[in-house]
Short mmCIF file of C-alpha atoms in Angstrom, two decimals:
data_model
loop_
_atom_site.label_atom_id
_atom_site.label_comp_id
_atom_site.label_asym_id
_atom_site.label_seq_id
_atom_site.Cartn_x
_atom_site.Cartn_y
_atom_site.Cartn_z
CA MET A 1203 28.62 -38.59 -120.29
CA ILE A 1204 26.80 -36.98 -117.31
CA GLU A 1205 23.11 -36.34 -117.58
CA ALA A 1206 21.18 -34.31 -114.95
CA THR A 1207 17.44 -33.91 -115.04
CA GLY A 1208 15.60 -31.73 -112.74
CA LEU A 1209 18.28 -31.97 -110.14
CA THR A 1210 17.26 -30.30 -106.96
CA LYS A 1211 18.68 -30.13 -103.46
CA HIS A 1212 17.25 -28.42 -100.34
CA TYR A 1213 19.13 -28.09 -97.11
CA GLY A 1214 16.34 -27.24 -94.74
CA ARG A 1215 14.77 -24.22 -96.18
CA THR A 1216 17.77 -23.32 -98.31
CA VAL A 1217 17.58 -24.26 -101.95
CA ALA A 1218 21.10 -25.13 -103.04
CA VAL A 1219 20.26 -26.63 -106.51
CA ASP A 1220 16.98 -25.64 -108.15
CA ASP A 1221 15.66 -28.03 -111.06
CA LEU A 1222 19.03 -28.15 -112.83
CA SER A 1223 19.17 -30.03 -116.22
CA PHE A 1224 22.25 -30.35 -118.25
CA THR A 1225 24.50 -32.81 -120.21
CA VAL A 1226 28.19 -33.23 -120.18
CA ARG A 1227 29.55 -34.91 -123.27
CA PRO A 1228 32.72 -36.85 -123.63
CA GLY A 1229 35.70 -35.70 -125.66
CA ARG A 1230 35.87 -32.20 -124.34
CA VAL A 1231 36.42 -30.15 -121.20
CA THR A 1232 33.16 -28.83 -119.84
CA GLY A 1233 33.41 -25.88 -117.47
CA PHE A 1234 30.87 -25.61 -114.65
CA LEU A 1235 30.87 -21.98 -113.94
CA GLY A 1236 29.09 -20.04 -111.39
CA PRO A 1237 29.79 -17.62 -108.28
CA ASN A 1238 30.64 -18.97 -104.97
CA GLY A 1239 27.64 -20.58 -103.37
CA ALA A 1240 26.00 -21.17 -106.66
CA GLY A 1241 25.62 -24.91 -105.93
CA LYS A 1242 28.49 -26.28 -108.13
CA SER A 1243 29.95 -28.36 -105.29
CA THR A 1244 26.56 -29.74 -104.16
CA THR A 1245 25.82 -30.76 -107.81
CA MET A 1246 29.11 -32.61 -107.99
CA ARG A 1247 28.39 -34.28 -104.73
CA MET A 1248 25.02 -35.48 -106.06
CA VAL A 1249 26.78 -36.80 -109.15
CA LEU A 1250 29.00 -38.90 -106.91
CA GLY A 1251 26.15 -40.15 -104.77
CA LEU A 1252 27.55 -38.48 -101.72
CA ASP A 1253 24.43 -36.11 -101.32
CA ARG A 1254 21.04 -37.45 -102.02
CA PRO A 1255 18.99 -35.10 -104.45
CA THR A 1256 15.71 -33.80 -103.07
CA ALA A 1257 14.23 -34.20 -106.47
CA GLY A 1258 15.47 -35.18 -109.97
CA ARG A 1259 18.31 -37.39 -110.80
CA VAL A 1260 21.75 -37.48 -112.33
CA LEU A 1261 23.18 -40.41 -114.47
CA VAL A 1262 26.76 -41.26 -115.21
CA ASN A 1263 26.97 -43.29 -118.50
CA GLY A 1264 23.25 -43.96 -118.14
CA LYS A 1265 23.39 -45.25 -114.46
CA ARG A 1266 22.84 -43.79 -111.14
CA TYR A 1267 26.18 -43.55 -109.23
CA ALA A 1268 25.22 -46.14 -106.76
CA GLU A 1269 24.43 -48.57 -109.48
CA LEU A 1270 28.06 -48.48 -110.87
CA ASP A 1271 30.11 -51.54 -110.19
CA GLN A 1272 33.48 -50.51 -108.95
CA PRO A 1273 32.71 -46.86 -109.53
CA LEU A 1274 36.32 -45.59 -109.43
CA ARG A 1275 36.82 -47.41 -112.77
CA THR A 1276 34.08 -45.32 -114.39
CA VAL A 1277 34.15 -41.99 -112.50
CA GLY A 1278 37.22 -40.31 -110.99
CA ALA A 1279 36.85 -37.16 -108.99
CA LEU A 1280 38.77 -34.55 -107.03
CA LEU A 1281 36.25 -32.59 -104.95
CA ASP A 1282 38.59 -31.52 -102.24
CA ALA A 1283 42.37 -32.13 -101.95
CA LYS A 1284 42.12 -32.33 -98.11
CA TRP A 1285 40.21 -35.44 -98.10
CA VAL A 1286 43.32 -37.30 -97.11
CA HIS A 1287 44.26 -38.51 -93.64
CA PRO A 1288 47.20 -36.25 -92.95
CA ASN A 1289 49.20 -39.05 -91.16
CA ARG A 1290 49.00 -41.58 -94.10
CA SER A 1291 51.53 -41.63 -96.70
CA ALA A 1292 50.43 -40.62 -100.26
CA ARG A 1293 50.97 -44.22 -101.36
CA ALA A 1294 48.98 -45.86 -98.61
CA HIS A 1295 46.11 -43.43 -99.33
CA LEU A 1296 46.08 -44.54 -102.98
CA ARG A 1297 46.61 -48.11 -102.03
CA TRP A 1298 43.53 -48.44 -99.97
CA LEU A 1299 41.52 -46.56 -102.63
CA ALA A 1300 42.87 -48.99 -105.32
CA LYS A 1301 41.99 -52.05 -103.23
CA SER A 1302 38.57 -51.04 -102.76
CA ASN A 1303 37.87 -51.23 -106.46
CA ARG A 1304 40.27 -54.19 -107.07
CA ILE A 1305 42.70 -51.93 -109.08
CA PRO A 1306 46.05 -53.51 -109.11
CA VAL A 1307 48.69 -51.93 -106.90
CA ARG A 1308 51.04 -51.10 -109.80
CA ARG A 1309 48.59 -48.64 -110.98
CA VAL A 1310 49.11 -46.79 -107.80
CA ASP A 1311 52.83 -46.33 -108.67
CA GLU A 1312 51.77 -45.42 -112.46
CA VAL A 1313 49.42 -42.54 -111.28
CA LEU A 1314 52.11 -41.29 -108.74
CA GLU A 1315 54.50 -41.17 -111.61
CA MET A 1316 52.02 -39.45 -113.87
CA VAL A 1317 51.38 -36.58 -111.45
CA GLY A 1318 54.97 -36.37 -110.43
CA LEU A 1319 54.66 -37.53 -106.84
CA SER A 1320 56.83 -40.80 -107.03
CA GLN A 1321 59.62 -39.02 -104.95
CA VAL A 1322 57.44 -38.26 -102.06
CA ALA A 1323 55.15 -41.31 -102.28
CA HIS A 1324 56.15 -42.39 -98.76
CA ARG A 1325 55.80 -39.01 -97.08
CA ARG A 1326 52.81 -38.13 -94.95
CA ALA A 1327 50.18 -36.37 -96.95
CA GLY A 1328 49.62 -33.94 -94.19
CA GLY A 1329 52.92 -32.26 -95.02
CA PHE A 1330 52.22 -31.68 -98.63
CA SER A 1331 51.81 -28.18 -100.17
CA LEU A 1332 48.43 -27.25 -101.61
CA GLY A 1333 49.82 -27.93 -105.06
CA MET A 1334 51.20 -31.47 -104.04
CA ALA A 1335 47.86 -32.29 -102.40
CA GLN A 1336 46.06 -31.28 -105.44
CA ARG A 1337 48.16 -33.59 -107.43
CA LEU A 1338 47.63 -36.45 -105.02
CA GLY A 1339 43.92 -35.82 -105.41
CA ILE A 1340 44.33 -35.99 -109.16
CA ALA A 1341 46.23 -39.30 -108.91
CA GLY A 1342 43.31 -40.63 -106.90
CA ALA A 1343 40.85 -39.65 -109.53
CA LEU A 1344 42.89 -41.30 -112.22
CA LEU A 1345 43.36 -44.51 -110.35
CA GLY A 1346 40.65 -46.47 -112.06
CA ASP A 1347 41.45 -45.16 -115.57
CA PRO A 1348 37.90 -43.78 -115.54
CA GLU A 1349 36.01 -42.32 -118.64
CA VAL A 1350 34.34 -39.52 -116.60
CA LEU A 1351 36.37 -37.10 -114.46
CA LEU A 1352 35.10 -34.42 -112.08
CA PHE A 1353 37.31 -31.65 -110.73
CA ASP A 1354 35.99 -29.16 -108.19
CA GLU A 1355 37.82 -25.81 -108.32
CA PRO A 1356 41.14 -27.63 -109.13
CA VAL A 1357 43.14 -24.61 -109.63
CA ASN A 1358 42.20 -22.68 -106.45
CA GLY A 1359 45.12 -21.45 -104.60
CA LEU A 1360 47.73 -22.89 -107.11
CA ASP A 1361 50.68 -20.99 -108.39
CA PRO A 1362 50.67 -20.20 -112.19
CA GLU A 1363 52.83 -23.23 -113.08
CA GLY A 1364 50.47 -25.52 -111.27
CA ILE A 1365 47.57 -23.95 -113.08
CA LEU A 1366 49.06 -24.45 -116.40
CA TRP A 1367 49.92 -28.08 -115.54
CA ILE A 1368 46.29 -28.80 -114.53
CA ARG A 1369 44.96 -26.98 -117.57
CA GLN A 1370 47.03 -29.09 -119.98
CA PHE A 1371 46.30 -32.14 -118.15
CA MET A 1372 42.64 -31.77 -118.32
CA HIS A 1373 42.95 -31.04 -122.12
CA ARG A 1374 44.85 -34.21 -122.50
CA LEU A 1375 42.26 -36.17 -120.73
CA ALA A 1376 39.53 -34.79 -122.93
CA GLU A 1377 41.63 -35.52 -126.03
CA GLN A 1378 41.74 -39.10 -124.98
CA GLY A 1379 37.90 -39.15 -125.38
CA ARG A 1380 37.03 -38.77 -121.68
CA THR A 1381 34.22 -36.74 -120.16
CA VAL A 1382 35.97 -33.90 -118.16
CA PHE A 1383 33.73 -31.77 -115.98
CA VAL A 1384 35.55 -28.76 -114.14
CA SER A 1385 34.05 -26.30 -111.81
CA SER A 1386 35.23 -22.85 -111.28
CA HIS A 1387 33.96 -19.30 -110.25
CA LEU A 1388 36.40 -17.66 -112.61
CA LEU A 1389 35.30 -17.28 -116.13
CA SER A 1390 38.76 -16.08 -117.28
CA GLU A 1391 40.20 -19.46 -116.09
CA MET A 1392 37.31 -21.33 -117.77
CA ALA A 1393 37.83 -19.50 -121.00
CA GLN A 1394 41.21 -21.10 -121.34
CA THR A 1395 40.27 -24.52 -120.14
CA ALA A 1396 36.78 -25.39 -121.35
CA GLN A 1397 35.36 -25.88 -124.69
CA GLU A 1398 31.85 -26.08 -123.29
CA LEU A 1399 30.28 -24.15 -120.48
CA ILE A 1400 27.48 -24.89 -118.07
CA VAL A 1401 26.77 -21.62 -116.23
CA ILE A 1402 24.67 -21.61 -112.93
CA GLY A 1403 23.58 -19.13 -110.52
CA ARG A 1404 21.78 -19.74 -107.18
CA GLY A 1405 21.31 -23.42 -108.24
CA LYS A 1406 19.66 -22.48 -111.46
CA LEU A 1407 20.91 -23.07 -114.97
CA ILE A 1408 21.70 -19.83 -116.69
CA ALA A 1409 23.28 -21.13 -119.84
CA GLN A 1410 24.74 -24.34 -121.53
CA THR A 1411 26.67 -23.41 -124.50
CA SER A 1412 30.11 -23.52 -126.25
CA THR A 1413 32.57 -21.34 -124.48
CA GLU A 1414 33.24 -19.25 -127.66
CA GLN A 1415 29.57 -18.68 -128.19
CA PHE A 1416 29.18 -17.69 -124.46
CA ILE A 1417 31.86 -15.22 -124.68
CA ARG A 1418 30.62 -13.84 -127.86
CA ASP A 1419 27.14 -13.41 -126.56
CA ALA A 1420 28.28 -12.02 -123.25
CA THR A 1421 30.77 -9.60 -124.23
CA GLU A 1422 30.04 -6.73 -126.57
CA ASP A 1423 32.77 -5.21 -128.79
CA THR A 1424 33.10 -1.52 -128.52
CA VAL A 1425 35.28 1.13 -130.43
CA ARG A 1426 36.77 4.21 -128.78
CA VAL A 1427 37.04 7.26 -131.09
CA ARG A 1428 38.58 10.46 -130.56
CA SER A 1429 38.33 13.35 -133.05
CA PRO A 1430 38.27 17.21 -133.19
CA GLN A 1431 35.00 16.79 -135.11
CA LEU A 1432 33.28 14.49 -132.91
CA ASP A 1433 29.76 16.18 -133.22
CA GLN A 1434 29.92 15.74 -136.91
CA LEU A 1435 30.86 12.03 -136.55
CA ARG A 1436 28.21 11.56 -133.88
CA ALA A 1437 25.65 12.79 -136.50
CA LEU A 1438 26.98 10.33 -139.09
CA LEU A 1439 26.74 7.42 -136.88
CA GLY A 1440 23.16 8.12 -136.44
CA GLY A 1441 21.38 5.12 -135.09
CA ALA A 1442 24.26 3.41 -133.59
CA ARG A 1443 24.54 3.39 -129.70
CA VAL A 1444 27.06 6.12 -128.72
CA GLU A 1445 28.26 7.38 -125.49
CA ASP A 1446 30.66 9.97 -124.34
CA SER A 1447 33.50 9.06 -122.16
CA PRO A 1448 33.72 12.03 -119.85
CA ALA A 1449 37.33 11.30 -118.78
CA ASP A 1450 39.07 12.02 -121.96
CA GLY A 1451 36.45 13.22 -124.28
CA ALA A 1452 36.31 10.06 -126.37
CA LEU A 1453 33.31 8.58 -127.95
CA VAL A 1454 32.38 5.00 -127.15
CA VAL A 1455 30.58 3.31 -129.96
CA ARG A 1456 28.70 0.04 -129.74
CA GLY A 1457 27.61 -2.11 -132.51
CA VAL A 1458 29.55 -0.61 -135.29
CA GLU A 1459 32.88 -2.06 -136.36
CA ALA A 1460 35.95 0.03 -136.36
CA ALA A 1461 36.55 -0.44 -140.09
CA ARG A 1462 33.11 0.94 -140.87
CA ILE A 1463 33.71 3.96 -138.64
CA GLY A 1464 37.02 4.73 -140.24
CA GLU A 1465 35.54 4.48 -143.86
CA LEU A 1466 32.71 6.88 -142.67
CA ALA A 1467 35.06 9.32 -141.39
CA ALA A 1468 37.35 9.15 -144.54
CA ALA A 1469 34.33 9.50 -146.82
CA ASN A 1470 33.33 12.66 -144.97
CA GLY A 1471 36.71 14.16 -144.39
CA ILE A 1472 36.66 13.87 -140.71
CA VAL A 1473 40.00 13.71 -138.83
CA LEU A 1474 40.41 10.86 -136.44
CA HIS A 1475 42.89 11.01 -133.45
CA GLU A 1476 42.02 7.50 -132.14
CA LEU A 1477 40.08 4.58 -133.52
CA ASN A 1478 40.39 1.76 -130.96
CA PRO A 1479 38.48 -1.34 -130.98
CA GLN A 1480 38.00 -2.89 -127.63
CA ARG A 1481 37.07 -6.45 -126.56
CA GLY A 1482 34.52 -6.57 -123.75
CA SER A 1483 35.86 -7.87 -120.40
CA LEU A 1484 34.96 -11.54 -119.79
CA GLU A 1485 34.62 -10.93 -115.98
CA GLU A 1486 32.50 -7.94 -116.43
CA ALA A 1487 30.28 -9.91 -118.82
CA PHE A 1488 30.07 -12.80 -116.23
CA MET A 1489 29.28 -10.58 -113.38
CA GLN A 1490 26.60 -8.89 -115.50
CA LEU A 1491 25.11 -12.37 -116.27
CA THR A 1492 25.11 -13.62 -112.67
CA LYS A 1493 24.64 -10.42 -110.85
CA GLU A 1494 21.11 -11.26 -109.89
CA SER A 1495 22.16 -14.70 -108.71
CA VAL A 1496 24.93 -14.00 -106.43
CA GLU A 1497 24.36 -15.59 -103.11
CA TYR A 1498 26.46 -13.45 -100.86
CA GLN A 1499 26.72 -9.92 -102.01
CA ALA A 1500 28.88 -7.30 -100.63
CA HIS A 1501 27.05 -3.99 -100.04
CA ASP A 1502 29.21 -0.90 -100.38
CA MET B 451 37.31 -59.75 -98.55
CA THR B 452 38.83 -56.87 -100.36
CA LEU B 453 36.91 -54.46 -98.21
CA LEU B 454 38.45 -56.03 -95.18
CA ALA B 455 41.89 -55.57 -96.64
CA VAL B 456 40.89 -51.91 -97.44
CA GLU B 457 39.99 -51.26 -93.77
CA ARG B 458 43.01 -53.05 -92.51
CA ILE B 459 45.18 -50.81 -94.74
CA LYS B 460 43.40 -47.77 -93.50
CA LEU B 461 43.76 -48.69 -89.82
CA PHE B 462 47.34 -49.64 -89.93
CA SER B 463 48.60 -46.86 -92.00
CA THR B 464 48.14 -44.34 -89.27
CA ARG B 465 49.54 -44.28 -85.92
CA SER B 466 46.78 -43.77 -83.55
CA PRO B 467 45.48 -47.36 -83.50
CA TRP B 468 48.95 -48.63 -82.57
CA TRP B 469 49.13 -46.23 -79.72
CA CYS B 470 45.65 -47.04 -78.52
CA MET B 471 46.45 -50.83 -78.61
CA LEU B 472 49.65 -50.33 -76.71
CA LEU B 473 47.97 -48.11 -74.25
CA ALA B 474 45.08 -50.44 -73.64
CA LEU B 475 47.40 -53.37 -73.17
CA GLY B 476 49.94 -51.44 -71.11
CA LEU B 477 47.24 -49.85 -68.71
CA THR B 478 45.42 -53.10 -68.06
CA VAL B 479 48.54 -55.39 -67.60
CA GLY B 480 50.42 -52.54 -65.63
CA ILE B 481 47.58 -52.02 -63.14
CA THR B 482 47.17 -55.79 -62.79
CA ALA B 483 50.85 -55.97 -61.90
CA ILE B 484 50.45 -53.48 -59.24
CA ILE B 485 47.48 -55.43 -57.88
CA ALA B 486 49.31 -58.68 -58.09
CA GLY B 487 52.46 -57.44 -56.44
CA ASN B 488 50.55 -56.21 -53.46
CA TRP B 489 48.17 -59.10 -53.15
CA ASN B 490 48.62 -60.20 -49.54
CA GLU B 491 45.15 -61.36 -48.46
CA GLY B 492 45.84 -65.11 -49.11
CA PRO B 493 46.12 -66.70 -52.55
CA MET B 494 45.32 -64.50 -55.58
CA PRO B 495 42.22 -65.49 -57.36
CA VAL B 496 41.77 -65.61 -61.21
CA LEU B 497 39.36 -62.64 -60.66
CA GLY B 498 42.12 -60.46 -59.14
CA ALA B 499 43.90 -60.76 -62.43
CA VAL B 500 41.12 -59.19 -64.39
CA PHE B 501 39.84 -56.33 -62.08
CA ALA B 502 41.73 -53.94 -64.22
CA HIS B 503 40.17 -54.92 -67.55
CA THR B 504 37.98 -51.94 -67.76
CA PHE B 505 40.94 -49.47 -68.20
CA GLY B 506 41.91 -51.24 -71.42
CA LEU B 507 38.13 -51.50 -72.52
CA TYR B 508 37.79 -47.66 -72.51
CA VAL B 509 40.97 -47.17 -74.44
CA VAL B 510 39.96 -49.80 -77.07
CA MET B 511 36.62 -48.19 -77.37
CA VAL B 512 38.27 -44.85 -77.94
CA MET B 513 40.23 -46.57 -80.74
CA ALA B 514 37.18 -47.91 -82.31
CA ALA B 515 35.39 -44.61 -82.28
CA LEU B 516 38.47 -42.96 -83.70
CA ALA B 517 38.55 -45.44 -86.63
CA VAL B 518 35.35 -43.88 -87.83
CA THR B 519 35.45 -40.33 -86.49
CA THR B 520 38.79 -39.54 -87.97
CA GLU B 521 37.33 -40.54 -91.36
CA TYR B 522 34.65 -37.85 -91.00
CA ARG B 523 37.19 -35.40 -89.57
CA PHE B 524 39.50 -35.83 -92.79
CA GLY B 525 36.78 -36.27 -95.23
CA THR B 526 38.21 -39.77 -96.23
CA ILE B 527 34.68 -41.30 -95.47
CA LYS B 528 33.58 -39.39 -98.69
CA ALA B 529 36.41 -41.11 -100.65
CA THR B 530 35.31 -44.31 -99.12
CA PHE B 531 31.55 -43.93 -100.10
CA GLN B 532 32.75 -42.85 -103.49
CA ALA B 533 34.58 -46.11 -103.90
CA VAL B 534 31.84 -48.18 -102.42
CA PRO B 535 28.69 -46.33 -102.77
CA ASP B 536 26.38 -48.83 -101.05
CA ARG B 537 27.93 -47.56 -97.69
CA ILE B 538 26.86 -50.56 -95.63
CA SER B 539 29.67 -52.97 -96.89
CA PRO B 540 32.51 -50.64 -96.05
CA MET B 541 31.06 -49.88 -92.61
CA VAL B 542 30.44 -53.67 -91.86
CA ALA B 543 34.03 -54.39 -93.09
CA LYS B 544 35.32 -51.62 -90.70
CA ALA B 545 33.34 -53.11 -87.86
CA ALA B 546 34.78 -56.51 -88.50
CA VAL B 547 38.28 -55.41 -88.59
CA VAL B 548 37.93 -53.17 -85.60
CA THR B 549 36.05 -55.65 -83.47
CA ALA B 550 38.41 -58.52 -84.34
CA LEU B 551 41.45 -56.32 -83.46
CA ALA B 552 39.83 -55.22 -80.18
CA ALA B 553 39.07 -58.76 -79.34
CA LEU B 554 42.65 -59.74 -79.86
CA VAL B 555 43.81 -56.79 -77.76
CA GLY B 556 41.42 -58.06 -75.07
CA LEU B 557 42.83 -61.54 -75.23
CA ALA B 558 46.32 -60.32 -74.92
CA ALA B 559 45.22 -58.08 -72.01
CA GLY B 560 43.35 -60.85 -70.32
CA PHE B 561 45.99 -63.54 -70.63
CA GLY B 562 48.81 -60.97 -70.16
CA SER B 563 47.46 -59.92 -66.89
CA TRP B 564 46.83 -63.33 -65.81
CA GLY B 565 50.33 -64.46 -66.81
CA LEU B 566 51.91 -61.50 -64.96
CA SER B 567 50.00 -62.28 -61.91
CA TRP B 568 51.52 -65.72 -61.86
CA LEU B 569 54.87 -64.20 -61.85
CA LEU B 570 54.20 -61.39 -59.35
CA ALA B 571 51.51 -62.75 -56.82
CA GLY B 572 52.99 -64.37 -53.72
CA ASP B 573 50.50 -67.22 -53.55
CA THR B 574 49.31 -68.52 -56.97
CA SER B 575 47.54 -71.68 -55.59
CA GLN B 576 44.12 -70.32 -56.83
CA LEU B 577 45.28 -68.84 -60.08
CA ALA B 578 45.13 -71.92 -62.38
CA LEU B 579 42.53 -71.92 -64.97
CA GLU B 580 40.60 -75.05 -63.90
CA SER B 581 36.90 -74.40 -64.60
CA ALA B 582 34.71 -72.87 -67.26
CA ASN B 583 34.25 -69.83 -64.90
CA ASP B 584 38.03 -69.34 -64.68
CA TRP B 585 38.30 -69.36 -68.55
CA ARG B 586 35.38 -66.93 -68.77
CA HIS B 587 37.07 -64.42 -66.44
CA VAL B 588 40.21 -64.24 -68.52
CA ALA B 589 39.23 -65.06 -72.07
CA GLY B 590 35.96 -63.17 -71.61
CA VAL B 591 38.11 -59.90 -71.73
CA GLY B 592 38.57 -60.41 -75.41
CA LEU B 593 34.80 -60.82 -76.00
CA VAL B 594 33.98 -57.72 -74.00
CA TYR B 595 36.57 -55.66 -75.76
CA GLY B 596 35.20 -56.78 -79.16
CA ALA B 597 31.63 -56.03 -78.32
CA GLY B 598 32.70 -52.68 -76.79
CA ALA B 599 34.55 -51.72 -79.84
CA LEU B 600 31.43 -52.42 -81.95
CA LEU B 601 29.30 -50.17 -79.63
CA ALA B 602 31.91 -47.42 -79.78
CA LEU B 603 32.00 -47.69 -83.62
CA GLY B 604 28.35 -47.15 -83.78
CA VAL B 605 28.48 -44.04 -81.41
CA GLY B 606 31.27 -42.67 -83.55
CA ALA B 607 29.45 -43.13 -86.83
CA LEU B 608 26.34 -41.42 -85.39
CA VAL B 609 28.26 -38.57 -83.78
CA ARG B 610 30.86 -38.20 -86.48
CA GLN B 611 33.18 -36.11 -84.08
CA THR B 612 36.02 -37.43 -82.18
CA ALA B 613 35.55 -35.22 -79.17
CA GLY B 614 31.76 -35.83 -79.05
CA ALA B 615 32.01 -39.50 -79.45
CA VAL B 616 34.81 -39.97 -76.97
CA SER B 617 33.13 -37.71 -74.28
CA ILE B 618 29.83 -39.64 -74.71
CA ILE B 619 31.46 -43.11 -74.27
CA LEU B 620 33.60 -42.09 -71.34
CA VAL B 621 31.04 -40.07 -69.52
CA PHE B 622 28.48 -42.82 -69.92
CA ALA B 623 30.88 -45.62 -68.75
CA LEU B 624 32.68 -43.76 -65.98
CA VAL B 625 30.17 -41.30 -64.70
CA LEU B 626 26.61 -41.90 -65.67
CA GLU B 627 26.44 -45.57 -64.85
CA SER B 628 27.58 -44.97 -61.27
CA VAL B 629 25.57 -41.76 -60.79
CA VAL B 630 22.39 -43.52 -61.85
CA GLY B 631 22.60 -45.81 -58.97
CA LEU B 632 22.25 -42.72 -56.71
CA ILE B 633 18.68 -41.99 -57.87
CA PRO B 634 16.26 -42.83 -54.94
CA ASN B 635 14.17 -45.98 -55.21
CA ILE B 636 14.62 -46.91 -58.91
CA GLY B 637 18.27 -46.08 -59.28
CA ASP B 638 19.46 -49.50 -58.31
CA ASP B 639 16.95 -51.12 -60.82
CA ILE B 640 18.19 -48.87 -63.67
CA GLN B 641 21.79 -49.50 -62.86
CA LYS B 642 21.39 -53.19 -63.09
CA TRP B 643 20.63 -52.69 -66.78
CA MET B 644 23.41 -50.24 -67.69
CA PRO B 645 25.49 -51.79 -70.35
CA PHE B 646 28.89 -51.46 -68.91
CA THR B 647 27.61 -52.73 -65.50
CA VAL B 648 26.23 -55.74 -67.14
CA ALA B 649 29.37 -56.31 -69.31
CA SER B 650 31.48 -56.32 -66.00
CA LYS B 651 29.16 -58.95 -64.57
CA PHE B 652 30.14 -61.16 -67.44
CA ILE B 653 33.69 -60.88 -66.56
CA MET B 654 33.45 -60.85 -62.86
CA GLY B 655 30.28 -62.56 -62.14
CA ASP B 656 29.72 -65.85 -60.38
CA PRO B 657 33.40 -66.75 -59.54
CA ASP B 658 34.14 -70.22 -58.12
CA GLN B 659 34.41 -70.21 -54.44
CA GLY B 660 37.81 -70.64 -52.87
CA GLY B 661 40.66 -68.36 -52.25
CA MET B 662 38.38 -65.46 -52.93
CA PRO B 663 37.79 -63.23 -50.00
CA ALA B 664 34.09 -62.43 -49.27
CA ASP B 665 34.04 -58.82 -50.46
CA ALA B 666 37.14 -58.34 -52.54
CA GLY B 667 36.96 -56.45 -55.74
CA PRO B 668 34.04 -54.55 -57.26
CA PRO B 669 30.67 -56.00 -56.62
CA THR B 670 28.81 -57.36 -59.54
CA VAL B 671 25.22 -56.55 -59.94
CA GLY B 672 22.70 -57.68 -62.56
CA ALA B 673 19.77 -59.92 -62.99
CA LEU B 674 21.26 -61.98 -65.77
CA SER B 675 23.60 -64.85 -65.65
CA PRO B 676 27.19 -64.10 -66.87
CA TRP B 677 26.50 -65.38 -70.34
CA GLY B 678 23.23 -63.73 -70.55
CA SER B 679 25.00 -60.52 -69.44
CA PHE B 680 27.32 -60.90 -72.37
CA GLY B 681 24.32 -61.37 -74.73
CA TYR B 682 22.74 -58.30 -73.43
CA PHE B 683 25.90 -56.26 -73.88
CA VAL B 684 26.27 -57.65 -77.47
CA ALA B 685 22.80 -56.96 -78.22
CA ILE B 686 23.28 -53.31 -77.25
CA ALA B 687 26.34 -52.94 -79.24
CA VAL B 688 24.82 -54.55 -82.34
CA ALA B 689 21.73 -52.45 -81.97
CA MET B 690 23.65 -49.28 -81.80
CA PHE B 691 25.85 -50.33 -84.77
CA VAL B 692 22.70 -51.08 -86.83
CA ILE B 693 21.16 -47.78 -86.05
CA SER B 694 24.38 -45.99 -87.09
CA LEU B 695 24.23 -47.99 -90.45
CA VAL B 696 20.70 -46.83 -91.19
CA VAL B 697 21.52 -43.17 -90.37
CA VAL B 698 24.94 -43.41 -92.45
CA LYS B 699 23.05 -44.88 -95.42
CA ARG B 700 20.37 -42.14 -95.40
CA ARG B 701 22.45 -39.11 -94.42
CA ASP B 702 24.33 -36.95 -96.82
CA ALA B 703 28.01 -38.02 -96.62
#
């Protein structure tokens, strides 16, 4: 369980995180969604006590991070896979981490096995591919068998196989009853990973809701209709929001189900050439939602 | 104790500390060998065996600075503070490990240089360690290396960048402390209180008479006694380290 209340972080005059309050519950994957520069990493660093909040606080299992005894046993985190000395072996890296929280050294071999790095345990971490480094980071997060896990953009730069592996891995962790908090700037990725979403933009909370609900609210279903009697149909649809698609002369109808349009047409003897229900695009919806809150906007 | 073990694992699981230790030892002992081999102004004094100790000191200080700046460079300091969020205890553990190691290297360099001088000098009649002063000249190298490492660690933790920390240490020790003496009127008075000048007085100051030519070796300056000089040097190192702790504790990691 992670609880943030009024969390705020200023860097000089820049406000990175602005009065952010949210709760991350155990037993599910919670996505932390926002465009680049929205304050996701800063928030995660404050959860881990690495950055000091300007105001507000964040508690992990009811305690401030600094109050946790042997924190790696409560919170595991992968904020940046590059936080490893390149000349140190994967195993040596995990060994000092384990030692610092009195975690037995056999656990090091266990987590290496879990992420599939046993074969390369003695190779220097600097020579690892991004996917391997990411796995080493996850091994480090799992070291203390923690209840709470934080991952910052864990699939960035990974190949599809690696993405799938991480996604399934996070689902397994949540199924075991752990709190899993994952950030991403891609809604499509989060839609497949997270059951719950916390959406932020420019450091402010935009929404905290279930992923399903968020997608339902954010996307609007439309129906494309083509017909030689389009004007007649348009009159019948009356109050519904209707717009012409100039490219192919189709009608785009919002707020009326395809079945209803079909029935209406049949009852009035209107010929339909196309009746095509379309799901709204997730990315479009997300962009719409965070448009005002994008930090670095390209002007075209 | 566990944190000491953590810092030991960190230090010895990369190569640069090994290189630095070898280099510190090799430089000091090697240069002493040249001095000893060419000593022909009568018997070689104990002091002659430790003239070269400053070379190793700089290398050991670079090692100490690296021990913390590489943690910032590669982000492992964040992993460290994540594991031990109070921040002070891992830094103190690091200081303990690095200081102890530097002191060991210093002892090896001091006694190594002295031993090699026995083998290479023509006349060793004055080289035996017979007085407290003789012992201070040789074993003191270990103490100065330890204190120097602590000082460098503090600078490294404050600056957080390898290039910056190393430049500050070397420019200060090699350039600034000599240049400051050139300032008219007050230069000499300032120089007397510069840390490395004072540290050198601890090693080289107040030798026993006998065998030592009048003006051989670098002059030692300073108002303090040799042990007072060491106390002063340690005080500066501890102060620098404590300042770095306060800053590290308050700063975002």
